[in-house]
Short mmCIF file of C-alpha atoms and ligand atoms in Angstrom, two decimals:
data_model
loop_
_atom_site.label_atom_id
_atom_site.label_comp_id
_atom_site.label_asym_id
_atom_site.label_seq_id
_atom_site.Cartn_x
_atom_site.Cartn_y
_atom_site.Cartn_z
CA MET Z 1 287.82 115.91 270.73
CA ARG Z 2 287.05 119.32 268.99
CA VAL Z 3 289.15 121.52 271.17
CA PHE Z 4 292.19 119.53 270.99
CA GLU Z 5 292.42 119.54 268.07
CA GLU Z 6 291.74 123.54 267.16
CA THR Z 7 293.96 124.61 269.75
CA GLU Z 8 296.89 121.83 271.36
CA SER Z 9 299.70 122.02 268.11
CA GLN Z 10 300.25 119.66 266.33
CA VAL Z 11 303.36 117.70 267.96
CA ARG Z 12 300.55 116.14 270.75
CA SER Z 13 301.28 112.10 270.09
CA TYR Z 14 300.23 109.79 272.88
CA CYS Z 15 296.74 111.00 272.45
CA ARG Z 16 296.57 110.22 268.63
CA GLY Z 17 296.66 106.86 269.16
CA TRP Z 18 293.84 107.39 272.53
CA PRO Z 19 292.12 108.68 271.36
CA ALA Z 20 289.12 110.03 274.37
CA VAL Z 21 288.51 112.36 276.91
CA PHE Z 22 290.21 110.50 280.74
CA VAL Z 23 288.46 111.14 283.83
CA ARG Z 24 289.80 109.39 286.65
CA SER Z 25 292.37 106.35 287.49
CA LYS Z 26 292.97 104.40 289.84
CA GLU Z 27 295.91 101.99 290.35
CA SER Z 28 296.46 100.08 287.38
CA HIS Z 29 292.94 101.40 285.70
CA ILE Z 30 292.80 104.74 284.00
CA TYR Z 31 288.78 105.61 283.31
CA ASP Z 32 287.59 107.21 279.72
CA GLU Z 33 284.37 110.21 280.38
CA SER Z 34 281.66 107.66 279.16
CA GLY Z 35 283.07 105.71 282.57
CA LYS Z 36 284.60 103.28 280.39
CA PRO Z 37 287.20 100.97 282.32
CA TYR Z 38 291.03 100.63 280.82
CA LEU Z 39 293.69 98.25 282.04
CA ASP Z 40 296.61 100.78 281.76
CA PHE Z 41 299.58 98.25 280.38
CA PHE Z 42 302.14 101.66 279.03
CA ALA Z 43 302.09 103.75 283.54
CA GLY Z 44 302.92 106.22 281.96
CA ALA Z 45 305.74 105.76 279.82
CA GLY Z 46 306.87 104.67 283.22
CA ALA Z 47 306.78 107.57 285.32
CA LEU Z 48 303.54 105.65 287.41
CA ASN Z 49 305.46 101.78 288.76
CA TYR Z 50 303.29 102.04 291.20
CA GLY Z 51 300.38 102.78 290.26
CA HIS Z 52 297.70 105.93 289.15
CA ASN Z 53 296.75 107.92 292.09
CA HIS Z 54 298.33 105.13 295.22
CA PRO Z 55 296.22 106.23 298.28
CA VAL Z 56 299.01 105.51 300.37
CA LEU Z 57 301.21 108.53 298.21
CA LYS Z 58 298.27 111.21 297.91
CA ASN Z 59 296.80 110.72 301.71
CA ALA Z 60 300.48 112.00 302.65
CA LEU Z 61 300.44 114.49 299.41
CA ILE Z 62 296.83 115.38 300.87
CA GLU Z 63 298.08 116.09 304.56
CA TYR Z 64 300.71 118.60 303.01
CA LEU Z 65 299.37 120.07 301.49
CA THR Z 66 296.15 120.74 303.09
CA ASP Z 67 298.38 122.33 306.33
CA ASP Z 68 299.95 124.64 303.58
CA HIS Z 69 303.56 123.22 303.89
CA ILE Z 70 305.70 124.52 301.51
CA VAL Z 71 304.79 123.72 297.78
CA HIS Z 72 307.93 125.79 296.22
CA SER Z 73 311.03 126.60 297.15
CA LEU Z 74 313.43 126.18 294.45
CA ASP Z 75 316.69 124.77 296.21
CA MET Z 76 316.33 126.29 299.36
CA TYR Z 77 316.22 123.82 302.92
CA THR Z 78 312.91 122.69 303.74
CA GLU Z 79 311.31 119.64 305.60
CA ALA Z 80 310.86 117.49 302.19
CA LYS Z 81 312.91 117.70 301.27
CA ALA Z 82 315.81 116.52 304.20
CA GLY Z 83 312.47 113.99 304.27
CA PHE Z 84 313.38 112.42 301.28
CA LEU Z 85 317.15 112.35 301.03
CA GLU Z 86 317.10 110.75 304.46
CA THR Z 87 314.97 108.07 302.93
CA PHE Z 88 316.86 107.74 300.08
CA ARG Z 89 320.42 107.58 301.49
CA GLU Z 90 319.11 105.32 303.66
CA LEU Z 91 316.61 102.66 301.78
CA ILE Z 92 318.25 102.53 298.64
CA LEU Z 93 322.37 104.66 298.56
CA ARG Z 94 322.98 103.15 302.02
CA PRO Z 95 321.81 99.29 301.67
CA ARG Z 96 323.39 99.14 297.92
CA GLY Z 97 326.61 100.64 298.97
CA LEU Z 98 326.37 103.85 297.02
CA ASP Z 99 328.38 106.64 298.33
CA HIS Z 100 326.91 109.22 295.03
CA LYS Z 101 325.75 112.84 296.32
CA VAL Z 102 322.26 113.85 295.17
CA GLN Z 103 321.81 116.74 292.14
CA PHE Z 104 318.24 118.34 291.87
CA PRO Z 105 318.33 119.01 288.53
CA GLY Z 106 315.45 120.02 286.61
CA PRO Z 107 311.98 118.19 286.98
CA THR Z 108 312.14 115.49 283.49
CA GLY Z 109 314.83 113.19 282.40
CA THR Z 110 316.32 114.82 280.43
CA ASN Z 111 317.22 117.70 282.70
CA ALA Z 112 319.24 114.20 284.66
CA VAL Z 113 319.63 113.75 282.07
CA GLU Z 114 321.80 117.33 280.75
CA ALA Z 115 323.12 117.46 284.03
CA ALA Z 116 325.30 113.76 283.39
CA LEU Z 117 326.30 114.60 280.30
CA LYS Z 118 327.14 118.22 280.89
CA ILE Z 119 329.17 117.27 284.14
CA ALA Z 120 331.28 114.04 283.07
CA ARG Z 121 332.07 116.88 280.31
CA LYS Z 122 333.35 119.21 283.05
CA PHE Z 123 335.22 116.54 285.40
CA THR Z 124 337.60 114.89 282.27
CA GLY Z 125 337.60 117.94 280.28
CA ARG Z 126 336.81 115.55 277.12
CA THR Z 127 333.88 116.61 274.56
CA THR Z 128 333.00 113.09 273.28
CA ILE Z 129 330.26 110.94 275.29
CA ALA Z 130 330.01 108.13 273.67
CA ARG Z 131 326.70 106.63 273.04
CA PHE Z 132 324.73 103.47 271.81
CA THR Z 133 322.71 102.71 268.23
CA ASN Z 134 318.81 102.47 269.15
CA SER Z 135 319.04 104.85 272.55
CA PHE Z 136 316.81 107.25 274.00
CA HIS Z 137 318.21 109.86 276.79
CA GLY Z 138 315.77 113.06 276.10
CA MET Z 139 314.19 115.87 273.72
CA THR Z 140 316.88 118.81 275.06
CA LEU Z 141 319.50 119.15 272.67
CA GLY Z 142 322.58 117.70 274.81
CA SER Z 143 320.28 114.34 275.35
CA LEU Z 144 318.46 114.73 271.86
CA ALA Z 145 322.37 114.90 270.64
CA VAL Z 146 322.57 110.87 272.75
CA THR Z 147 319.28 109.29 271.24
CA GLY Z 148 319.39 107.30 268.39
CA ASN Z 149 315.93 107.51 266.84
CA GLY Z 150 315.87 109.36 263.37
CA ALA Z 151 312.98 111.72 263.71
CA LYS Z 152 312.50 112.96 266.27
CA ARG Z 153 317.34 114.00 265.94
CA HIS Z 154 316.14 115.39 262.76
CA GLY Z 155 313.88 117.97 264.46
CA ALA Z 156 316.89 119.48 265.89
CA GLY Z 157 317.44 121.42 264.33
CA VAL Z 158 321.21 121.96 264.47
CA PRO Z 159 323.84 119.19 264.33
CA LEU Z 160 323.59 117.16 267.02
CA GLU Z 161 327.41 116.55 267.68
CA HIS Z 162 330.03 115.48 270.07
CA THR Z 163 328.97 112.32 269.73
CA LEU Z 164 330.25 108.62 269.38
CA THR Z 165 327.68 105.75 268.34
CA LEU Z 166 328.22 102.01 268.94
CA PRO Z 167 326.59 99.25 268.88
CA PHE Z 168 324.60 98.01 272.01
CA ASP Z 169 324.73 95.12 273.03
CA GLN Z 170 323.55 91.98 269.85
CA TYR Z 171 323.47 95.08 267.64
CA LEU Z 172 325.91 93.47 264.78
CA ASP Z 173 325.71 89.79 263.66
CA GLY Z 174 325.76 87.92 267.40
CA SER Z 175 329.32 86.58 266.75
CA THR Z 176 331.39 90.38 266.87
CA PRO Z 177 331.86 90.87 270.97
CA ASP Z 178 330.00 94.29 270.91
CA LEU Z 179 332.35 96.46 272.29
CA LEU Z 180 335.49 95.27 270.92
CA TRP Z 181 334.36 98.61 268.15
CA LEU Z 182 334.42 100.41 271.22
CA ARG Z 183 337.85 98.85 272.86
CA ARG Z 184 339.44 98.86 269.06
CA LEU Z 185 339.25 102.67 269.03
CA ILE Z 186 339.85 104.06 271.87
CA GLU Z 187 343.15 101.70 271.74
CA ASP Z 188 344.51 102.66 268.61
CA SER Z 189 346.10 105.99 268.28
CA SER Z 190 345.27 106.41 264.95
CA SER Z 191 341.64 105.84 265.31
CA GLY Z 192 340.75 108.89 264.05
CA VAL Z 193 338.59 108.71 267.56
CA GLY Z 194 339.99 110.83 270.90
CA LEU Z 195 339.22 108.81 274.41
CA PRO Z 196 335.09 109.59 274.99
CA ALA Z 197 334.57 112.26 278.24
CA ALA Z 198 331.45 109.17 279.15
CA VAL Z 199 329.69 106.29 277.73
CA ILE Z 200 325.64 106.25 278.51
CA VAL Z 201 323.39 103.38 278.60
CA GLU Z 202 320.58 102.28 279.09
CA THR Z 203 320.60 99.01 280.95
CA VAL Z 204 317.38 97.96 279.72
CA GLN Z 205 316.35 100.15 275.99
CA GLY Z 206 312.79 101.39 276.51
CA GLU Z 207 311.89 103.11 273.76
CA GLY Z 208 314.77 101.26 271.68
CA GLY Z 209 312.34 98.19 271.69
CA ILE Z 210 312.99 96.56 274.83
CA ASN Z 211 316.29 96.02 274.00
CA VAL Z 212 318.35 93.92 277.21
CA ALA Z 213 321.88 94.47 277.72
CA SER Z 214 323.47 90.94 279.13
CA PRO Z 215 324.67 91.57 282.34
CA GLU Z 216 328.51 90.08 281.00
CA TRP Z 217 328.14 92.95 278.25
CA LEU Z 218 327.60 95.84 280.97
CA ARG Z 219 330.31 94.08 283.06
CA ALA Z 220 332.27 94.14 280.61
CA LEU Z 221 331.42 97.78 279.24
CA ALA Z 222 332.04 98.66 283.27
CA LYS Z 223 335.25 97.76 283.08
CA LEU Z 224 336.89 99.33 280.05
CA CYS Z 225 335.52 102.69 281.24
CA GLU Z 226 337.31 102.83 284.26
CA GLU Z 227 340.69 101.13 282.57
CA HIS Z 228 340.24 104.16 280.25
CA ALA Z 229 338.63 106.46 282.58
CA MET Z 230 335.78 106.89 281.13
CA LEU Z 231 332.79 108.26 282.83
CA LEU Z 232 329.92 104.87 283.28
CA ILE Z 233 326.50 107.32 283.54
CA VAL Z 234 323.76 104.29 282.98
CA ASP Z 235 319.80 106.54 282.55
CA ASP Z 236 318.04 104.88 284.50
CA VAL Z 237 315.36 107.03 283.84
CA GLN Z 238 312.93 104.39 282.81
CA MET Z 239 313.82 100.98 283.05
CA GLY Z 240 314.67 102.53 287.71
CA CYS Z 241 312.93 102.72 290.06
CA GLY Z 242 311.62 98.15 289.96
CA ARG Z 243 311.19 98.47 286.84
CA THR Z 244 313.60 95.13 286.58
CA GLY Z 245 313.20 94.32 289.48
CA PRO Z 246 315.53 95.73 292.47
CA PHE Z 247 315.77 99.82 292.28
CA PHE Z 248 318.52 100.50 290.32
CA SER Z 249 318.23 98.50 286.69
CA PHE Z 250 322.06 97.65 287.14
CA GLU Z 251 322.38 96.20 290.03
CA GLU Z 252 322.04 92.34 288.38
CA ALA Z 253 325.06 92.69 286.70
CA GLY Z 254 326.49 93.88 289.68
CA VAL Z 255 328.11 97.31 287.64
CA VAL Z 256 328.21 100.10 290.34
CA PRO Z 257 328.05 104.09 287.42
CA ASP Z 258 329.68 106.62 288.15
CA ILE Z 259 326.81 108.99 287.67
CA VAL Z 260 322.43 107.64 287.15
CA CYS Z 261 319.95 109.98 285.96
CA LEU Z 262 316.84 108.66 287.40
CA SER Z 263 312.95 110.31 287.08
CA LYS Z 264 309.70 108.99 285.76
CA SER Z 265 308.53 106.67 288.69
CA LEU Z 266 310.54 108.65 290.96
CA SER Z 267 307.73 110.72 292.41
CA GLY Z 268 305.41 107.05 292.90
CA TYR Z 269 302.55 109.78 291.46
CA GLY Z 270 303.60 111.22 288.74
CA LEU Z 271 304.80 114.20 289.85
CA PRO Z 272 307.80 115.43 287.23
CA PHE Z 273 310.63 114.75 289.50
CA ALA Z 274 314.19 114.43 288.60
CA VAL Z 275 317.80 113.17 290.18
CA THR Z 276 320.96 113.03 288.68
CA LEU Z 277 323.38 110.80 291.10
CA LEU Z 278 327.08 111.49 290.47
CA LYS Z 279 329.95 109.79 292.45
CA PRO Z 280 330.94 112.04 295.40
CA GLU Z 281 334.58 112.91 293.81
CA LEU Z 282 332.76 113.91 290.40
CA ASP Z 283 330.17 116.74 291.79
CA ILE Z 284 333.02 119.63 291.31
CA TRP Z 285 329.54 121.92 290.41
CA GLU Z 286 330.13 125.52 291.40
CA PRO Z 287 327.86 126.26 293.40
CA GLY Z 288 324.96 127.63 290.66
CA GLU Z 289 326.57 126.66 288.88
CA HIS Z 290 323.92 124.02 286.92
CA ASN Z 291 320.63 126.15 287.79
CA GLY Z 292 316.55 125.79 287.32
CA THR Z 293 313.31 127.03 288.74
CA PHE Z 294 311.93 123.78 289.37
CA ARG Z 295 314.65 121.48 291.07
CA GLY Z 296 312.89 120.25 294.19
CA PHE Z 297 309.02 120.20 294.35
CA ASN Z 298 308.04 119.79 297.05
CA PRO Z 299 305.10 117.93 296.85
CA ALA Z 300 307.44 115.21 294.67
CA PHE Z 301 309.59 115.27 297.02
CA VAL Z 302 307.14 113.99 299.97
CA THR Z 303 305.27 111.17 297.69
CA ALA Z 304 308.99 110.17 296.60
CA THR Z 305 309.69 109.69 299.90
CA ALA Z 306 305.54 107.49 301.11
CA ALA Z 307 306.50 105.58 297.69
CA LEU Z 308 310.35 105.12 298.95
CA GLU Z 309 308.46 103.78 302.84
CA GLU Z 310 305.74 101.99 301.38
CA PHE Z 311 307.68 100.01 298.68
CA TRP Z 312 311.43 99.71 299.08
CA ARG Z 313 311.58 98.57 302.78
CA ASP Z 314 311.58 95.49 302.39
CA THR Z 315 311.83 92.63 298.98
CA SER Z 316 308.73 92.25 298.19
CA LEU Z 317 307.75 94.86 295.78
CA HIS Z 318 311.52 92.54 293.84
CA GLU Z 319 310.58 89.36 293.85
CA ARG Z 320 306.83 90.08 292.98
CA VAL Z 321 308.05 91.89 290.19
CA ALA Z 322 309.96 88.57 288.97
CA ALA Z 323 307.43 85.89 289.61
CA HIS Z 324 304.75 88.88 287.13
CA GLY Z 325 307.85 89.59 284.78
CA SER Z 326 308.01 85.86 284.18
CA LEU Z 327 304.14 85.07 283.62
CA VAL Z 328 304.08 87.56 281.41
CA ASP Z 329 307.93 86.63 279.29
CA ASP Z 330 305.65 83.21 279.18
CA GLU Z 331 302.36 83.89 278.25
CA LEU Z 332 303.85 86.37 275.61
CA ARG Z 333 305.66 83.50 274.19
CA ARG Z 334 302.72 81.35 273.84
CA ILE Z 335 300.76 83.91 271.59
CA ALA Z 336 304.19 84.35 269.99
CA ALA Z 337 303.70 80.39 269.28
CA GLU Z 338 300.39 80.75 267.96
CA HIS Z 339 301.69 82.51 265.42
CA PRO Z 340 305.35 80.79 263.26
CA ASP Z 341 305.54 82.71 260.40
CA ALA Z 342 305.53 86.80 261.99
CA GLY Z 343 308.61 87.18 262.84
CA THR Z 344 308.31 87.27 266.62
CA ASP Z 345 310.41 87.87 269.01
CA VAL Z 346 309.89 87.99 273.26
CA ARG Z 347 312.04 90.08 275.23
CA GLY Z 348 312.57 92.11 278.23
CA ARG Z 349 313.17 91.57 282.19
CA GLY Z 350 311.43 92.83 284.89
CA LEU Z 351 307.81 93.80 283.43
CA ALA Z 352 309.42 95.58 281.28
CA ARG Z 353 308.22 93.09 277.87
CA ALA Z 354 308.49 93.27 274.60
CA LEU Z 355 306.38 91.54 271.33
CA SER Z 356 308.15 92.49 268.19
CA PHE Z 357 307.09 91.57 264.98
CA ASP Z 358 309.11 91.17 261.08
CA ASP Z 359 305.86 93.72 259.55
CA PRO Z 360 306.33 96.94 260.97
CA MET Z 361 302.62 97.74 260.39
CA VAL Z 362 301.76 95.14 262.54
CA ALA Z 363 302.68 96.03 266.15
CA GLY Z 364 300.52 99.52 266.05
CA VAL Z 365 297.11 97.59 264.37
CA VAL Z 366 298.30 95.56 267.35
CA CYS Z 367 297.70 98.72 270.05
CA ARG Z 368 294.60 100.15 267.95
CA ASN Z 369 292.97 96.92 268.31
CA ALA Z 370 293.64 96.36 272.42
CA PHE Z 371 292.66 100.53 272.91
CA GLU Z 372 289.38 99.19 271.06
CA ARG Z 373 289.58 96.41 273.59
CA GLY Z 374 290.16 98.37 276.83
CA LEU Z 375 293.88 97.86 276.91
CA LEU Z 376 296.16 100.92 276.38
CA LEU Z 377 299.97 99.58 274.85
CA GLU Z 378 302.03 101.66 273.18
CA THR Z 379 304.61 99.98 269.85
CA ALA Z 380 308.20 100.99 270.80
CA GLY Z 381 311.11 100.60 268.10
CA SER Z 382 312.47 102.00 266.01
CA GLU Z 383 310.32 101.47 262.84
CA ASP Z 384 307.71 101.46 265.73
CA GLU Z 385 307.57 97.75 265.11
CA VAL Z 386 307.87 96.61 268.91
CA VAL Z 387 304.45 96.03 271.00
CA LYS Z 388 305.22 97.18 274.24
CA LEU Z 389 304.37 95.45 277.97
CA LEU Z 390 305.11 98.54 280.56
CA PRO Z 391 302.16 96.99 283.41
CA PRO Z 392 303.02 99.45 286.87
CA LEU Z 393 304.45 97.16 288.85
CA THR Z 394 301.64 96.49 291.88
CA THR Z 395 298.87 95.29 288.45
CA SER Z 396 297.35 91.97 289.92
CA ARG Z 397 297.79 88.83 288.52
CA GLU Z 398 293.95 88.24 287.56
CA GLU Z 399 295.08 92.00 285.94
CA LEU Z 400 298.14 90.90 284.64
CA GLU Z 401 296.13 88.37 282.77
CA THR Z 402 292.73 89.67 281.62
CA GLY Z 403 295.81 92.09 279.30
CA LEU Z 404 297.58 89.56 277.84
CA SER Z 405 294.06 87.86 277.15
CA ILE Z 406 293.40 91.39 275.07
CA VAL Z 407 296.87 91.01 274.18
CA GLY Z 408 296.32 87.52 272.87
CA GLU Z 409 293.15 88.13 270.51
CA SER Z 410 294.43 91.97 269.40
CA VAL Z 411 297.00 90.31 267.62
CA ARG Z 412 294.50 87.57 265.66
CA ALA Z 413 292.60 90.61 265.14
CA ALA Z 414 296.12 92.38 263.48
CA ARG Z 415 296.87 89.22 261.29
CA LYS Z 416 293.68 88.79 260.04
CA GLU Z 417 293.53 92.38 259.16
CA LEU Z 418 296.79 92.56 257.36
CA ALA Z 419 296.73 89.81 255.94
N1 PMP C 501 315.72 108.29 278.91
C1 PMP C 501 314.92 108.05 279.00
C2 PMP C 501 315.66 106.13 279.10
C3 PMP C 501 313.47 107.49 279.01
O1 PMP C 501 312.82 106.74 278.34
C4 PMP C 501 313.63 109.32 278.89
C5 PMP C 501 311.93 109.30 278.60
N2 PMP C 501 311.20 108.25 277.28
C6 PMP C 501 314.16 109.93 278.62
C7 PMP C 501 315.10 109.59 279.47
C8 PMP C 501 313.52 111.04 278.57
O2 PMP C 501 312.70 111.56 280.36
P1 PMP C 501 311.38 112.89 280.26
O3 PMP C 501 310.93 112.74 278.96
O4 PMP C 501 311.28 113.04 281.49
O5 PMP C 501 312.49 114.40 279.43
#
């Protein structure tokens, strides 16, 4: 451990909660240097929806590398890029009636968001982006400006401006319609707030604590955007690629965003890869106006294409996520019922699930206990008061049951410890 403490920056974070050195991983398990297995219910913060080292994706990658195909190519035309675009169009865009153009920004989620914000401002000629309480969109300055987390914002060192904060679904008292505030602001010429260029939203706020927007709320938001010519940006970086069931998390609500941000599990293999999808009329970029060296990493095109072929030719993954999601929900409710005085809340959609506690200390202790028992779990929420479950979508029923029984034990142990 010494080399990390002596040499790596203080900014390191996840490793602090999981003090082990990891050497191997396979499907839903990751192994430390002593060979101890951990069930991974974090899945690379949603970057490993298809598990670790999926054999079909791995073989596609090995073959590609062994045959000396192109690895780096800026945004030149390559066979691997053509393969990805054709497969993405055939299996994802067309069946959903989407005709969005595919922009390759840099390879991370925040790159996809920056591109979205920039094109929204360029297209509308307006500067403000509306965003929601408890949102998370990334760490670069534009994305950070539309992110809620106070500690992360503090790190910016400059004012984070040109945004408008709005209450997310159910943020207020439950009796005030949440979108009323936005409607009033933009319809009152004396509100002092100009019309935003766009609204950026997560359908389920991942880092914010697995806060789920209802389909009705999302539809009302999409309608309001349309009525006032504000662009709707859905940040599907964490909830896309099947995390909530369908490929895109907004499909259930039946809305069509103007712009969609995808990354994390898009490569399927944990390789860095992101896209920003734009309705065709928004694609008014000048060539090279939004540039970058690592846009379109060919090995990621190859594994992404293999993942689409493997998981999105039929609806079996979608159905599995729905069934396993309700199994996790049932079990979390059972655990919550064991602790009627803990102020628990169980929420989520698909295989993005959460158990929150009134006392923000509990969730952290639950995660530490789970680690000791061989389960990786992370906290989320503004005060880290939420235990978040993001197992790979390919996790078996038995593995889910094993993990959930460790969650139950870890909650019991945490409450005893904190009593
Ligand atoms: N948007 C959402 C919804 C996210 O969850 C994240 C990452 N947690 C990001 C954007 C930023 O992605 P990245 O860390 O790859 O920049």
